[in-house]
mmCIF file of C-alpha atoms and ligand atoms in Angstrom:
data_model
loop_
_atom_site.group_PDB
_atom_site.id
_atom_site.type_symbol
_atom_site.label_atom_id
_atom_site.label_comp_id
_atom_site.label_asym_id
_atom_site.label_seq_id
_atom_site.Cartn_x
_atom_site.Cartn_y
_atom_site.Cartn_z
ATOM 1 C CA MET A 1 5.874 25.698 11.368
ATOM 2 C CA SER A 2 7.607 22.554 10.231
ATOM 3 C CA LYS A 3 7.519 19.285 12.156
ATOM 4 C CA PHE A 4 10.005 16.407 12.348
ATOM 5 C CA LYS A 5 11.689 15.072 9.247
ATOM 6 C CA VAL A 6 10.434 11.906 7.610
ATOM 7 C CA ALA A 7 12.002 9.782 4.885
ATOM 8 C CA VAL A 8 9.866 7.948 2.348
ATOM 9 C CA ILE A 9 11.679 5.152 0.527
ATOM 10 C CA GLY A 10 10.170 4.476 -2.918
ATOM 11 C CA GLY A 11 8.154 7.109 -4.777
ATOM 12 C CA GLY A 12 5.750 4.815 -6.670
ATOM 13 C CA THR A 13 1.973 4.526 -6.286
ATOM 14 C CA MET A 14 2.076 4.470 -2.491
ATOM 15 C CA GLY A 15 5.320 6.324 -1.772
ATOM 16 C CA ASN A 16 4.355 9.453 -3.677
ATOM 17 C CA GLY A 17 0.997 9.496 -1.874
ATOM 18 C CA ILE A 18 2.702 9.088 1.509
ATOM 19 C CA ALA A 19 5.192 11.881 0.736
ATOM 20 C CA HIS A 20 2.233 14.021 -0.428
ATOM 21 C CA VAL A 21 0.264 13.708 2.835
ATOM 22 C CA PHE A 22 3.305 14.273 5.067
ATOM 23 C CA ALA A 23 4.423 17.364 3.103
ATOM 24 C CA LEU A 24 0.889 18.774 2.986
ATOM 25 C CA ASN A 25 0.669 18.413 6.753
ATOM 26 C CA GLY A 26 3.847 20.389 7.415
ATOM 27 C CA TYR A 27 6.501 17.664 7.628
ATOM 28 C CA ASN A 28 9.831 17.964 5.853
ATOM 29 C CA VAL A 29 10.090 14.923 3.607
ATOM 30 C CA VAL A 30 13.089 13.274 2.006
ATOM 31 C CA LEU A 31 11.934 11.086 -0.847
ATOM 32 C CA VAL A 32 14.249 8.311 -2.048
ATOM 33 C CA ASP A 33 14.006 6.328 -5.279
ATOM 34 C CA VAL A 34 16.424 4.502 -7.561
ATOM 35 C CA SER A 35 16.825 7.187 -10.229
ATOM 36 C CA GLU A 36 16.327 10.881 -10.967
ATOM 37 C CA GLU A 37 13.654 9.918 -13.519
ATOM 38 C CA ALA A 38 11.672 7.984 -10.910
ATOM 39 C CA LEU A 39 11.928 10.939 -8.505
ATOM 40 C CA GLN A 40 10.807 13.431 -11.153
ATOM 41 C CA ARG A 41 7.835 11.183 -11.973
ATOM 42 C CA ALA A 42 6.935 11.020 -8.284
ATOM 43 C CA LEU A 43 7.141 14.811 -7.877
ATOM 44 C CA ALA A 44 5.038 15.353 -11.005
ATOM 45 C CA THR A 45 2.372 12.990 -9.643
ATOM 46 C CA ILE A 46 2.385 14.735 -6.265
ATOM 47 C CA GLU A 47 1.989 18.124 -7.948
ATOM 48 C CA LYS A 48 -0.839 16.841 -10.161
ATOM 49 C CA ASN A 49 -2.669 15.370 -7.159
ATOM 50 C CA LEU A 50 -2.181 18.529 -5.067
ATOM 51 C CA ARG A 51 -3.631 20.588 -7.938
ATOM 52 C CA ARG A 52 -6.621 18.264 -8.083
ATOM 53 C CA GLN A 53 -7.189 18.755 -4.334
ATOM 54 C CA ALA A 54 -6.964 22.553 -4.743
ATOM 55 C CA LYS A 55 -9.430 22.464 -7.645
ATOM 56 C CA LYS A 56 -11.873 20.560 -5.472
ATOM 57 C CA GLY A 57 -11.437 23.113 -2.671
ATOM 58 C CA ILE A 58 -9.890 20.561 -0.274
ATOM 59 C CA ILE A 59 -6.698 22.626 0.032
ATOM 60 C CA GLN A 60 -5.686 26.214 -0.809
ATOM 61 C CA GLU A 61 -3.685 27.161 -3.928
ATOM 62 C CA ALA A 62 -0.851 28.330 -1.645
ATOM 63 C CA ASP A 63 -0.625 24.881 -0.048
ATOM 64 C CA ILE A 64 0.574 23.361 -3.329
ATOM 65 C CA GLN A 65 3.937 25.121 -3.521
ATOM 66 C CA ALA A 66 4.389 25.022 0.251
ATOM 67 C CA ALA A 67 4.000 21.234 0.227
ATOM 68 C CA LEU A 68 6.297 20.787 -2.784
ATOM 69 C CA ASN A 69 8.942 22.984 -1.106
ATOM 70 C CA ARG A 70 9.024 20.608 1.855
ATOM 71 C CA ILE A 71 10.086 17.634 -0.314
ATOM 72 C CA THR A 72 13.728 16.981 -1.143
ATOM 73 C CA THR A 73 14.815 14.027 -3.242
ATOM 74 C CA PHE A 74 17.690 11.551 -3.011
ATOM 75 C CA THR A 75 18.847 8.522 -4.946
ATOM 76 C CA SER A 76 20.746 7.076 -1.988
ATOM 77 C CA ILE A 77 19.369 5.968 1.362
ATOM 78 C CA GLU A 78 22.669 6.624 3.163
ATOM 79 C CA ASP A 79 22.532 10.372 2.562
ATOM 80 C CA ALA A 80 18.781 10.726 2.944
ATOM 81 C CA VAL A 81 18.078 9.282 6.389
ATOM 82 C CA LYS A 82 20.888 10.767 8.502
ATOM 83 C CA ASP A 83 18.650 13.141 10.471
ATOM 84 C CA VAL A 84 15.139 11.747 10.204
ATOM 85 C CA LYS A 85 12.812 10.748 13.034
ATOM 86 C CA LEU A 86 10.622 8.389 10.995
ATOM 87 C CA VAL A 87 11.143 6.346 7.837
ATOM 88 C CA VAL A 88 8.253 4.910 5.815
ATOM 89 C CA GLU A 89 9.420 2.270 3.358
ATOM 90 C CA ALA A 90 7.274 1.795 0.225
ATOM 91 C CA VAL A 91 9.472 -0.139 -2.232
ATOM 92 C CA PRO A 92 8.009 -3.056 -4.260
ATOM 93 C CA GLU A 93 6.604 -6.063 -2.396
ATOM 94 C CA ASN A 94 9.769 -8.193 -2.433
ATOM 95 C CA LYS A 95 10.939 -9.626 0.866
ATOM 96 C CA GLN A 96 14.657 -9.742 0.098
ATOM 97 C CA LEU A 97 14.612 -6.168 -1.201
ATOM 98 C CA LYS A 98 12.827 -4.963 1.940
ATOM 99 C CA LEU A 99 15.185 -6.908 4.249
ATOM 100 C CA ASN A 100 18.193 -5.283 2.540
ATOM 101 C CA ILE A 101 16.611 -1.848 2.822
ATOM 102 C CA PHE A 102 15.804 -2.312 6.517
ATOM 103 C CA LYS A 103 19.437 -3.286 7.176
ATOM 104 C CA LYS A 104 20.613 -0.192 5.341
ATOM 105 C CA LEU A 105 18.105 2.026 7.159
ATOM 106 C CA ASP A 106 19.212 0.586 10.487
ATOM 107 C CA GLN A 107 22.838 1.372 9.701
ATOM 108 C CA ASN A 108 22.203 4.925 8.550
ATOM 109 C CA ALA A 109 19.206 6.386 10.398
ATOM 110 C CA PRO A 110 19.628 7.890 13.908
ATOM 111 C CA VAL A 111 19.460 5.180 16.624
ATOM 112 C CA ASP A 112 16.154 6.483 17.923
ATOM 113 C CA ALA A 113 14.469 6.753 14.499
ATOM 114 C CA ILE A 114 11.365 4.640 13.889
ATOM 115 C CA LEU A 115 11.429 2.399 10.832
ATOM 116 C CA ALA A 116 8.004 1.713 9.336
ATOM 117 C CA SER A 117 6.990 -0.389 6.342
ATOM 118 C CA ASN A 118 3.956 0.087 4.123
ATOM 119 C CA THR A 119 4.041 -3.598 3.118
ATOM 120 C CA SER A 120 0.719 -5.327 2.371
ATOM 121 C CA SER A 121 1.855 -8.795 3.331
ATOM 122 C CA ILE A 122 5.481 -9.199 4.395
ATOM 123 C CA PRO A 123 5.834 -9.990 8.133
ATOM 124 C CA ILE A 124 6.888 -6.863 10.039
ATOM 125 C CA THR A 125 8.405 -9.181 12.656
ATOM 126 C CA GLU A 126 10.870 -10.454 10.049
ATOM 127 C CA LEU A 127 11.782 -6.930 8.924
ATOM 128 C CA ALA A 128 12.263 -5.962 12.588
ATOM 129 C CA SER A 129 14.586 -8.928 13.101
ATOM 130 C CA ALA A 130 16.848 -7.657 10.305
ATOM 131 C CA THR A 131 17.635 -4.564 12.397
ATOM 132 C CA SER A 132 19.376 -3.810 15.689
ATOM 133 C CA ARG A 133 16.272 -1.871 16.858
ATOM 134 C CA PRO A 134 13.386 -4.353 16.485
ATOM 135 C CA ALA A 135 11.264 -2.524 19.095
ATOM 136 C CA LYS A 136 11.288 0.542 16.820
ATOM 137 C CA VAL A 137 10.074 -1.260 13.702
ATOM 138 C CA ILE A 138 6.378 -1.167 12.829
ATOM 139 C CA GLY A 139 3.915 -1.448 9.937
ATOM 140 C CA MET A 140 2.282 1.730 8.700
ATOM 141 C CA HIS A 141 -0.102 0.382 6.069
ATOM 142 C CA PHE A 142 -1.645 3.237 4.118
ATOM 143 C CA MET A 143 -4.441 2.591 1.621
ATOM 144 C CA ASN A 144 -4.525 3.536 -2.052
ATOM 145 C CA PRO A 145 -5.016 6.399 -3.005
ATOM 146 C CA VAL A 146 -3.188 7.682 0.069
ATOM 147 C CA PRO A 147 -4.345 11.343 -0.037
ATOM 148 C CA VAL A 148 -7.979 10.171 -0.100
ATOM 149 C CA MET A 149 -8.182 7.075 2.080
ATOM 150 C CA LYS A 150 -8.559 7.619 5.823
ATOM 151 C CA LEU A 151 -7.287 4.330 7.214
ATOM 152 C CA VAL A 152 -3.759 3.566 8.398
ATOM 153 C CA GLU A 153 -3.461 -0.013 9.605
ATOM 154 C CA VAL A 154 -0.746 0.142 12.271
ATOM 155 C CA ILE A 155 0.901 -3.259 12.510
ATOM 156 C CA ARG A 156 2.757 -4.190 15.651
ATOM 157 C CA ALA A 157 5.553 -6.656 15.096
ATOM 158 C CA TYR A 158 6.135 -9.207 17.851
ATOM 159 C CA GLN A 159 8.923 -6.922 19.067
ATOM 160 C CA THR A 160 7.355 -3.433 18.610
ATOM 161 C CA ASP A 161 7.193 -1.421 21.844
ATOM 162 C CA ASP A 162 4.316 0.734 23.129
ATOM 163 C CA GLU A 163 6.211 3.979 22.670
ATOM 164 C CA THR A 164 6.725 3.302 18.950
ATOM 165 C CA THR A 165 3.082 2.332 18.478
ATOM 166 C CA LYS A 166 1.917 5.488 20.262
ATOM 167 C CA PHE A 167 4.241 7.661 18.186
ATOM 168 C CA VAL A 168 2.969 6.205 14.924
ATOM 169 C CA PHE A 169 -0.642 6.485 16.074
ATOM 170 C CA GLU A 170 -0.212 10.139 16.873
ATOM 171 C CA THR A 171 1.592 10.824 13.632
ATOM 172 C CA ALA A 172 -1.171 9.133 11.598
ATOM 173 C CA LYS A 173 -3.801 11.217 13.409
ATOM 174 C CA ASP A 174 -1.812 14.372 12.713
ATOM 175 C CA LEU A 175 -2.018 13.477 8.997
ATOM 176 C CA GLY A 176 -5.819 13.446 9.328
ATOM 177 C CA LYS A 177 -5.896 9.643 9.147
ATOM 178 C CA VAL A 178 -7.574 7.089 11.376
ATOM 179 C CA PRO A 179 -5.021 4.597 12.748
ATOM 180 C CA VAL A 180 -6.118 1.108 13.769
ATOM 181 C CA GLU A 181 -3.872 -1.228 15.752
ATOM 182 C CA VAL A 182 -3.416 -4.744 14.414
ATOM 183 C CA ASN A 183 -0.994 -7.533 15.314
ATOM 184 C CA ASP A 184 1.438 -9.011 12.839
ATOM 185 C CA TYR A 185 -0.208 -12.121 11.386
ATOM 186 C CA PRO A 186 -0.543 -12.981 7.681
ATOM 187 C CA GLY A 187 -2.557 -10.398 5.769
ATOM 188 C CA PHE A 188 -3.047 -8.301 8.945
ATOM 189 C CA ILE A 189 -6.797 -7.486 9.002
ATOM 190 C CA SER A 190 -7.355 -5.595 5.750
ATOM 191 C CA ASN A 191 -6.072 -8.242 3.377
ATOM 192 C CA ARG A 192 -7.035 -11.222 5.504
ATOM 193 C CA VAL A 193 -10.669 -10.238 5.219
ATOM 194 C CA LEU A 194 -10.720 -8.594 1.784
ATOM 195 C CA ILE A 195 -8.621 -10.980 -0.316
ATOM 196 C CA PRO A 196 -10.447 -14.232 0.592
ATOM 197 C CA MET A 197 -13.710 -12.438 -0.256
ATOM 198 C CA ILE A 198 -12.332 -11.581 -3.687
ATOM 199 C CA ASN A 199 -11.066 -15.170 -4.096
ATOM 200 C CA GLU A 200 -14.533 -16.476 -3.220
ATOM 201 C CA ALA A 201 -16.072 -14.204 -5.859
ATOM 202 C CA ILE A 202 -13.612 -15.628 -8.419
ATOM 203 C CA TYR A 203 -14.505 -19.195 -7.351
ATOM 204 C CA ALA A 204 -18.197 -18.368 -7.776
ATOM 205 C CA LEU A 205 -17.505 -17.075 -11.301
ATOM 206 C CA TRP A 206 -15.339 -20.113 -12.136
ATOM 207 C CA GLU A 207 -18.018 -22.512 -10.931
ATOM 208 C CA GLY A 208 -20.645 -20.730 -13.032
ATOM 209 C CA VAL A 209 -22.754 -19.611 -10.084
ATOM 210 C CA ALA A 210 -23.131 -16.182 -11.702
ATOM 211 C CA GLY A 211 -21.500 -13.865 -14.240
ATOM 212 C CA VAL A 212 -19.029 -11.024 -13.650
ATOM 213 C CA GLU A 213 -21.585 -8.236 -13.590
ATOM 214 C CA GLU A 214 -24.047 -10.269 -11.542
ATOM 215 C CA ILE A 215 -21.476 -10.996 -8.821
ATOM 216 C CA ASP A 216 -20.346 -7.379 -8.678
ATOM 217 C CA THR A 217 -23.933 -6.086 -8.661
ATOM 218 C CA VAL A 218 -24.931 -8.357 -5.763
ATOM 219 C CA MET A 219 -22.075 -7.041 -3.658
ATOM 220 C CA LYS A 220 -22.562 -3.404 -4.691
ATOM 221 C CA LEU A 221 -26.304 -3.127 -4.323
ATOM 222 C CA GLY A 222 -26.809 -5.849 -1.751
ATOM 223 C CA MET A 223 -23.909 -5.105 0.587
ATOM 224 C CA ASN A 224 -23.396 -1.434 -0.233
ATOM 225 C CA HIS A 225 -19.804 -2.016 -1.361
ATOM 226 C CA PRO A 226 -18.672 0.907 -3.542
ATOM 227 C CA MET A 227 -17.070 -1.533 -6.010
ATOM 228 C CA GLY A 228 -17.846 -5.174 -6.775
ATOM 229 C CA PRO A 229 -15.123 -7.684 -5.775
ATOM 230 C CA LEU A 230 -14.149 -8.555 -9.370
ATOM 231 C CA HIS A 231 -13.835 -4.911 -10.384
ATOM 232 C CA LEU A 232 -11.864 -4.310 -7.178
ATOM 233 C CA ALA A 233 -9.566 -7.240 -8.047
ATOM 234 C CA ASP A 234 -8.872 -5.615 -11.432
ATOM 235 C CA PHE A 235 -8.160 -2.345 -9.635
ATOM 236 C CA ILE A 236 -5.737 -3.914 -7.136
ATOM 237 C CA GLY A 237 -4.038 -6.038 -9.825
ATOM 238 C CA LEU A 238 -4.665 -9.786 -10.116
ATOM 239 C CA ASP A 239 -0.966 -10.515 -9.582
ATOM 240 C CA VAL A 240 -1.120 -8.631 -6.272
ATOM 241 C CA VAL A 241 -4.306 -10.477 -5.245
ATOM 242 C CA LEU A 242 -2.620 -13.815 -6.046
ATOM 243 C CA ALA A 243 0.575 -12.900 -4.179
ATOM 244 C CA ILE A 244 -1.387 -11.980 -1.039
ATOM 245 C CA LEU A 245 -3.431 -15.201 -1.223
ATOM 246 C CA GLU A 246 -0.191 -17.146 -1.431
ATOM 247 C CA VAL A 247 1.035 -15.391 1.717
ATOM 248 C CA LEU A 248 -2.213 -16.322 3.519
ATOM 249 C CA TYR A 249 -2.094 -19.923 2.231
ATOM 250 C CA GLU A 250 1.558 -20.313 3.240
ATOM 251 C CA GLY A 251 1.069 -18.555 6.563
ATOM 252 C CA PHE A 252 -1.992 -20.463 7.782
ATOM 253 C CA LYS A 253 -1.689 -23.709 5.786
ATOM 254 C CA GLN A 254 -5.470 -23.770 5.407
ATOM 255 C CA ASP A 255 -7.349 -24.723 2.247
ATOM 256 C CA LYS A 256 -9.735 -21.811 2.603
ATOM 257 C CA TYR A 257 -6.961 -19.528 1.364
ATOM 258 C CA ALA A 258 -6.102 -21.629 -1.733
ATOM 259 C CA PRO A 259 -6.065 -19.331 -4.789
ATOM 260 C CA CYS A 260 -8.794 -20.095 -7.330
ATOM 261 C CA PRO A 261 -7.255 -21.802 -10.404
ATOM 262 C CA LEU A 262 -8.999 -19.231 -12.634
ATOM 263 C CA LEU A 263 -7.092 -16.441 -10.874
ATOM 264 C CA VAL A 264 -3.818 -18.343 -11.305
ATOM 265 C CA ASN A 265 -4.528 -18.818 -15.023
ATOM 266 C CA MET A 266 -5.401 -15.177 -15.579
ATOM 267 C CA VAL A 267 -2.157 -14.089 -13.929
ATOM 268 C CA ARG A 268 -0.215 -16.571 -16.085
ATOM 269 C CA ALA A 269 -1.939 -15.146 -19.168
ATOM 270 C CA GLY A 270 -0.909 -11.615 -18.178
ATOM 271 C CA LYS A 271 -4.521 -10.477 -17.657
ATOM 272 C CA LEU A 272 -3.745 -8.478 -14.525
ATOM 273 C CA GLY A 273 -6.664 -6.030 -14.515
ATOM 274 C CA ILE A 274 -6.660 -2.285 -15.104
ATOM 275 C CA LYS A 275 -2.868 -2.021 -15.394
ATOM 276 C CA THR A 276 -2.808 -4.365 -18.419
ATOM 277 C CA GLY A 277 -6.159 -3.178 -19.801
ATOM 278 C CA GLU A 278 -7.883 -6.507 -19.156
ATOM 279 C CA GLY A 279 -8.920 -8.669 -16.218
ATOM 280 C CA PHE A 280 -12.521 -9.534 -15.435
ATOM 281 C CA TYR A 281 -13.369 -6.437 -17.445
ATOM 282 C CA VAL A 282 -11.693 -4.753 -20.414
ATOM 283 C CA TYR A 283 -10.834 -1.102 -19.927
ATOM 284 C CA ASN A 284 -10.930 1.644 -22.489
ATOM 285 C CA GLY A 285 -10.136 4.953 -20.801
ATOM 286 C CA LYS A 286 -12.805 5.415 -18.166
ATOM 287 C CA GLU A 287 -15.135 2.903 -19.833
ATOM 288 C CA LYS A 288 -15.248 -0.761 -18.882
ATOM 289 C CA GLU A 289 -17.129 -3.797 -20.119
ATOM 290 C CA VAL A 290 -17.044 -7.471 -19.185
ATOM 291 C CA SER A 291 -14.022 -9.201 -20.743
ATOM 292 C CA PRO A 292 -14.891 -11.331 -23.812
ATOM 293 C CA ALA A 293 -13.615 -14.336 -21.820
ATOM 294 C CA PHE A 294 -16.620 -14.015 -19.495
ATOM 295 C CA ARG A 295 -19.347 -12.824 -21.872
ATOM 296 C CA LYS A 296 -22.322 -15.121 -22.144
HETATM 297 P P1 LIG B 301 5.375 0.769 -6.993
HETATM 298 O O1 LIG B 301 6.012 -0.262 -7.830
HETATM 299 O O2 LIG B 301 4.331 1.662 -7.582
HETATM 300 O O3 LIG B 301 6.502 1.718 -6.367
HETATM 301 C C1 LIG B 301 7.690 1.251 -5.806
HETATM 302 C C2 LIG B 301 8.740 2.326 -5.958
HETATM 303 O O4 LIG B 301 9.910 1.908 -5.256
HETATM 304 C C3 LIG B 301 9.153 2.578 -7.412
HETATM 305 O O5 LIG B 301 9.120 3.965 -7.670
HETATM 306 C C4 LIG B 301 10.565 2.025 -7.481
HETATM 307 O O6 LIG B 301 11.399 2.694 -8.408
HETATM 308 C C5 LIG B 301 11.037 2.239 -6.045
HETATM 309 N N1 LIG B 301 12.174 1.400 -5.654
HETATM 310 C C6 LIG B 301 12.497 0.154 -6.068
HETATM 311 N N2 LIG B 301 13.628 -0.256 -5.466
HETATM 312 C C7 LIG B 301 14.031 0.747 -4.655
HETATM 313 C C8 LIG B 301 15.139 0.942 -3.788
HETATM 314 N N3 LIG B 301 16.043 0.000 -3.638
HETATM 315 N N4 LIG B 301 15.255 2.118 -3.128
HETATM 316 C C9 LIG B 301 14.318 3.094 -3.296
HETATM 317 N N5 LIG B 301 13.241 2.969 -4.100
HETATM 318 C C10 LIG B 301 13.104 1.815 -4.770
HETATM 319 O O7 LIG B 301 4.792 -0.008 -5.712
HETATM 320 P P2 LIG B 301 3.578 0.407 -4.756
HETATM 321 O O8 LIG B 301 2.296 -0.077 -5.345
HETATM 322 O O9 LIG B 301 3.732 1.834 -4.404
HETATM 323 O O10 LIG B 301 3.856 -0.513 -3.501
HETATM 324 C C11 LIG B 301 4.818 -0.197 -2.529
HETATM 325 C C12 LIG B 301 4.526 -0.956 -1.255
HETATM 326 O O11 LIG B 301 3.239 -0.574 -0.780
HETATM 327 C C13 LIG B 301 4.491 -2.470 -1.412
HETATM 328 O O12 LIG B 301 5.039 -3.040 -0.266
HETATM 329 C C14 LIG B 301 3.004 -2.780 -1.504
HETATM 330 O O13 LIG B 301 2.697 -4.062 -1.031
HETATM 331 C C15 LIG B 301 2.434 -1.732 -0.569
HETATM 332 N N6 LIG B 301 1.038 -1.357 -0.790
HETATM 333 C C16 LIG B 301 0.565 -1.145 -2.063
HETATM 334 C C17 LIG B 301 -0.759 -0.760 -2.250
HETATM 335 C C18 LIG B 301 -1.279 -0.465 -3.624
HETATM 336 O O14 LIG B 301 -2.500 -0.351 -3.769
HETATM 337 N N7 LIG B 301 -0.423 -0.291 -4.645
HETATM 338 C C19 LIG B 301 -1.686 -0.603 -1.118
HETATM 339 C C20 LIG B 301 -1.058 -0.752 0.179
HETATM 340 C C21 LIG B 301 0.242 -1.155 0.313
#
């Protein structure tokens, strides 16, 4: 039995994962991206990830095609959102782009449709203000990789009403996720707590308190974190870590959020972590070793 229709805007890292979990859980999904190539890439990734889940016995073989059949693709928002109940926006982290998209969604989606953003750091309250339905705008912050990670941070804008929050909570639970309600302040909870910890680890490295592996080992073995903070920074992308710190620094105007100059330099040098092959570590396929810049 199929459920309500949901639109996912942007089929990149997060968007294809979001479309994947909705389709797998019986929702009809319209997936929107800027080009046919981007959409084909997204569908290929979804198929690959569904196959991996089937191989691991998490889903049945038959679920793969059933989920794929529930996804239709569009290159224009106008046509895609006409009859949806929920939209989840997952385009790149650029405020002006998201404001434009929220205006377009507001003009084209049914008046009672809920408009959610997967943003990591842009104020939901500001996105809500760009629409004529601010009470129906909310943050639905999935974690990467979406099919695996249980948490959905549900971010209430200043204007979000209870009905919208409840609807999104129930939807997240129906996807097998665990929703947590958070108010709209810089970094929400996830990034407000995580990113300053990573920044502190980078400061400790910069000040020579310990080396890359030592810092990561202390946090892994001492605190039971699955990944050390420097490895995690490479995984997230150092440019993304810096951008979120800047949001926290701007938002709170407190020195404790000031980005470490080493992080700023690494971003300037294009050493962004796994996606560029080098950050605190250098990556060669699945292997990693400490970057020559930090070897003793
Ligand atoms: P991405 O760059 O992998 O994907 C963005 C997608 O949006 C691309 O496929 C791009 O072609 C598409 N796009 C660009 N302009 C568009 C438009 N006008 N209409 C439709 N599609 C458009 O980005 P990613 O990593 O998936 O991030 C998306 C959002 O999710 C961002 O707001 C980010 O902050 C947030 N986020 C990212 C996480 C991550 O680990 N990557 C974790 C949690 C949230």
